[in-house]
mmCIF file of C-alpha atoms and ligand atoms in Angstrom:
data_model
loop_
_atom_site.group_PDB
_atom_site.id
_atom_site.type_symbol
_atom_site.label_atom_id
_atom_site.label_comp_id
_atom_site.label_asym_id
_atom_site.label_seq_id
_atom_site.Cartn_x
_atom_site.Cartn_y
_atom_site.Cartn_z
ATOM 1 C CA MET A 1 4.991 10.163 42.128
ATOM 2 C CA GLU A 2 3.615 6.634 42.657
ATOM 3 C CA LYS A 3 6.283 4.065 43.492
ATOM 4 C CA ASP A 4 5.144 1.268 41.184
ATOM 5 C CA CYS A 5 3.791 3.350 38.301
ATOM 6 C CA LEU A 6 5.607 2.901 34.964
ATOM 7 C CA PHE A 7 4.493 6.262 33.543
ATOM 8 C CA CYS A 8 5.592 8.073 36.719
ATOM 9 C CA LYS A 9 9.032 6.530 36.218
ATOM 10 C CA ILE A 10 9.121 7.261 32.474
ATOM 11 C CA SER A 11 7.888 10.855 32.840
ATOM 12 C CA HIS A 12 10.496 11.551 35.520
ATOM 13 C CA GLY A 13 13.267 10.306 33.229
ATOM 14 C CA GLN A 14 13.995 7.136 35.187
ATOM 15 C CA MET A 15 13.614 4.701 32.261
ATOM 16 C CA GLY A 16 15.851 6.368 29.677
ATOM 17 C CA THR A 17 12.902 6.934 27.331
ATOM 18 C CA ASP A 18 13.485 9.325 24.414
ATOM 19 C CA PHE A 19 11.127 12.288 24.688
ATOM 20 C CA LEU A 20 9.857 14.137 21.633
ATOM 21 C CA LEU A 21 8.870 16.950 23.983
ATOM 22 C CA GLU A 22 9.299 17.642 27.693
ATOM 23 C CA ASN A 23 8.286 20.558 29.868
ATOM 24 C CA ASP A 24 7.503 21.058 33.562
ATOM 25 C CA ASN A 25 4.057 19.509 33.218
ATOM 26 C CA LEU A 26 4.200 16.700 30.674
ATOM 27 C CA VAL A 27 6.250 14.510 28.358
ATOM 28 C CA VAL A 28 5.619 13.055 24.896
ATOM 29 C CA PHE A 29 7.152 9.781 23.691
ATOM 30 C CA ARG A 30 6.488 7.074 21.091
ATOM 31 C CA ASP A 31 4.292 4.141 22.045
ATOM 32 C CA ILE A 32 6.427 0.991 22.345
ATOM 33 C CA ASN A 33 3.745 -1.036 20.522
ATOM 34 C CA PRO A 34 2.467 1.362 17.846
ATOM 35 C CA HIS A 35 -0.992 0.791 16.329
ATOM 36 C CA ALA A 36 -0.289 3.157 13.428
ATOM 37 C CA PRO A 37 2.695 4.778 11.645
ATOM 38 C CA VAL A 38 2.491 7.607 14.200
ATOM 39 C CA HIS A 39 1.506 6.631 17.744
ATOM 40 C CA LEU A 40 2.553 9.035 20.483
ATOM 41 C CA LEU A 41 1.631 9.197 24.155
ATOM 42 C CA ILE A 42 1.103 12.532 25.904
ATOM 43 C CA VAL A 43 1.669 11.962 29.614
ATOM 44 C CA PRO A 44 1.388 14.417 32.518
ATOM 45 C CA LYS A 45 4.229 14.203 35.041
ATOM 46 C CA ARG A 46 1.764 14.334 37.926
ATOM 47 C CA HIS A 47 0.139 10.994 38.711
ATOM 48 C CA ILE A 48 -3.563 10.949 37.879
ATOM 49 C CA ARG A 49 -5.067 7.467 37.513
ATOM 50 C CA SER A 50 -7.556 8.075 34.703
ATOM 51 C CA ILE A 51 -10.156 10.450 33.291
ATOM 52 C CA ASN A 52 -12.425 9.269 36.129
ATOM 53 C CA ASP A 53 -10.083 10.854 38.671
ATOM 54 C CA LEU A 54 -9.963 14.344 37.165
ATOM 55 C CA THR A 55 -11.219 17.314 39.157
ATOM 56 C CA GLU A 56 -11.827 20.951 38.261
ATOM 57 C CA SER A 57 -8.256 21.702 39.312
ATOM 58 C CA ASP A 58 -6.992 19.504 36.456
ATOM 59 C CA ASN A 59 -8.597 21.614 33.721
ATOM 60 C CA GLN A 60 -5.291 23.246 32.865
ATOM 61 C CA ILE A 61 -3.251 20.049 32.401
ATOM 62 C CA LEU A 62 -6.056 18.494 30.382
ATOM 63 C CA ALA A 63 -6.133 21.474 28.036
ATOM 64 C CA GLU A 64 -2.350 21.409 27.782
ATOM 65 C CA MET A 65 -2.413 17.705 26.850
ATOM 66 C CA ILE A 66 -4.865 18.324 24.022
ATOM 67 C CA MET A 67 -3.039 21.405 22.739
ATOM 68 C CA THR A 68 0.227 19.439 22.873
ATOM 69 C CA ALA A 69 -1.365 16.649 20.819
ATOM 70 C CA ARG A 70 -2.430 19.270 18.280
ATOM 71 C CA GLN A 71 1.126 20.641 18.151
ATOM 72 C CA MET A 72 2.690 17.160 17.842
ATOM 73 C CA ALA A 73 0.305 16.294 14.987
ATOM 74 C CA GLN A 74 1.673 19.319 13.124
ATOM 75 C CA LYS A 75 5.263 18.318 13.948
ATOM 76 C CA GLU A 76 4.661 14.755 12.692
ATOM 77 C CA LYS A 77 2.918 16.164 9.585
ATOM 78 C CA ILE A 78 -0.324 14.268 10.168
ATOM 79 C CA ASN A 79 -2.508 17.265 10.968
ATOM 80 C CA ALA A 80 -3.848 17.628 7.432
ATOM 81 C CA SER A 81 -4.395 13.907 6.773
ATOM 82 C CA GLY A 82 -6.032 13.445 10.166
ATOM 83 C CA TYR A 83 -5.586 11.519 13.384
ATOM 84 C CA LYS A 84 -7.299 10.100 16.447
ATOM 85 C CA LEU A 85 -6.984 11.259 20.057
ATOM 86 C CA LEU A 86 -7.867 8.536 22.537
ATOM 87 C CA PHE A 87 -8.214 8.132 26.283
ATOM 88 C CA ASN A 88 -8.742 4.555 27.436
ATOM 89 C CA VAL A 89 -10.550 4.640 30.784
ATOM 90 C CA GLU A 90 -10.221 1.762 33.269
ATOM 91 C CA LYS A 91 -9.964 -1.917 32.401
ATOM 92 C CA GLY A 92 -13.207 -2.192 30.441
ATOM 93 C CA GLY A 93 -12.095 0.785 28.339
ATOM 94 C CA GLY A 94 -8.794 -0.856 27.476
ATOM 95 C CA GLN A 95 -6.597 1.024 29.934
ATOM 96 C CA VAL A 96 -3.587 -1.053 31.006
ATOM 97 C CA ILE A 97 -1.354 1.688 32.435
ATOM 98 C CA PHE A 98 -3.218 3.434 35.234
ATOM 99 C CA HIS A 99 -1.548 6.817 34.837
ATOM 100 C CA LEU A 100 -3.445 9.268 32.634
ATOM 101 C CA HIS A 101 -2.232 9.445 29.020
ATOM 102 C CA LEU A 102 -3.558 10.647 25.699
ATOM 103 C CA HIS A 103 -2.900 8.543 22.578
ATOM 104 C CA LEU A 104 -2.171 10.453 19.344
ATOM 105 C CA ILE A 105 -2.630 7.978 16.494
ATOM 106 C CA GLY A 106 -2.372 8.582 12.757
ATOM 107 C CA GLY A 107 -0.177 8.703 9.692
ATOM 108 C CA TRP A 108 -1.897 5.940 7.696
ATOM 109 C CA ASN A 109 -1.872 7.922 4.467
ATOM 110 C CA LYS A 110 0.184 11.002 5.128
HETATM 111 P P1 AMP B 201 -3.480 2.111 27.580
HETATM 112 O O1 AMP B 201 -4.020 0.803 27.026
HETATM 113 O O2 AMP B 201 -4.313 3.288 27.181
HETATM 114 O O3 AMP B 201 -3.226 2.032 29.073
HETATM 115 O O4 AMP B 201 -2.118 2.341 26.839
HETATM 116 C C1 AMP B 201 -0.861 2.084 27.372
HETATM 117 C C2 AMP B 201 0.114 2.171 26.231
HETATM 118 O O5 AMP B 201 1.415 2.263 26.767
HETATM 119 C C3 AMP B 201 0.087 0.955 25.295
HETATM 120 O O6 AMP B 201 -0.240 1.393 23.984
HETATM 121 C C4 AMP B 201 1.522 0.424 25.376
HETATM 122 O O7 AMP B 201 1.999 -0.043 24.144
HETATM 123 C C5 AMP B 201 2.295 1.626 25.872
HETATM 124 N N1 AMP B 201 3.512 1.338 26.610
HETATM 125 C C6 AMP B 201 3.675 0.443 27.610
HETATM 126 N N2 AMP B 201 4.935 0.454 28.077
HETATM 127 C C7 AMP B 201 5.593 1.398 27.352
HETATM 128 C C8 AMP B 201 6.932 1.898 27.347
HETATM 129 N N3 AMP B 201 7.865 1.442 28.187
HETATM 130 N N4 AMP B 201 7.248 2.852 26.452
HETATM 131 C C9 AMP B 201 6.333 3.330 25.594
HETATM 132 N N5 AMP B 201 5.057 2.912 25.551
HETATM 133 C C10 AMP B 201 4.683 1.962 26.415
HETATM 134 ZN ZN1 ZN B 202 1.943 7.452 37.706
#
């Protein structure tokens, strides 16, 4: 856990954030500034800065993040209408929180 990382604090339950899902590896919560009717963040508990910092040993958490997004899309009933999965990578890619997270965005016409 990184001392000054907001998503480390959130994922370890230190900010009182409501989780839609939590397990040993990751948490899911609603984006505080949603860009769509459904905007969730899938966040691993382990601190990884961005996609750039992934190694072979992270294959499992990456797969779990994507399969969790798939499951949450079903739960939020946006799987049939469709959705976007987005990783912003570093400043030029729009990343502002430097702790890996997957955006699940949709629900425009569900
Ligand atoms: P990114 O631009 O990919 O780094 O996305 C970071 C996202 O985190 C933005 O969409 C923010 O709205 C969201 N965010 C920042 N602080 C919080 C918070 N305390 N709770 C929920 N979402 C947050
Ligand atoms: Zn972190």
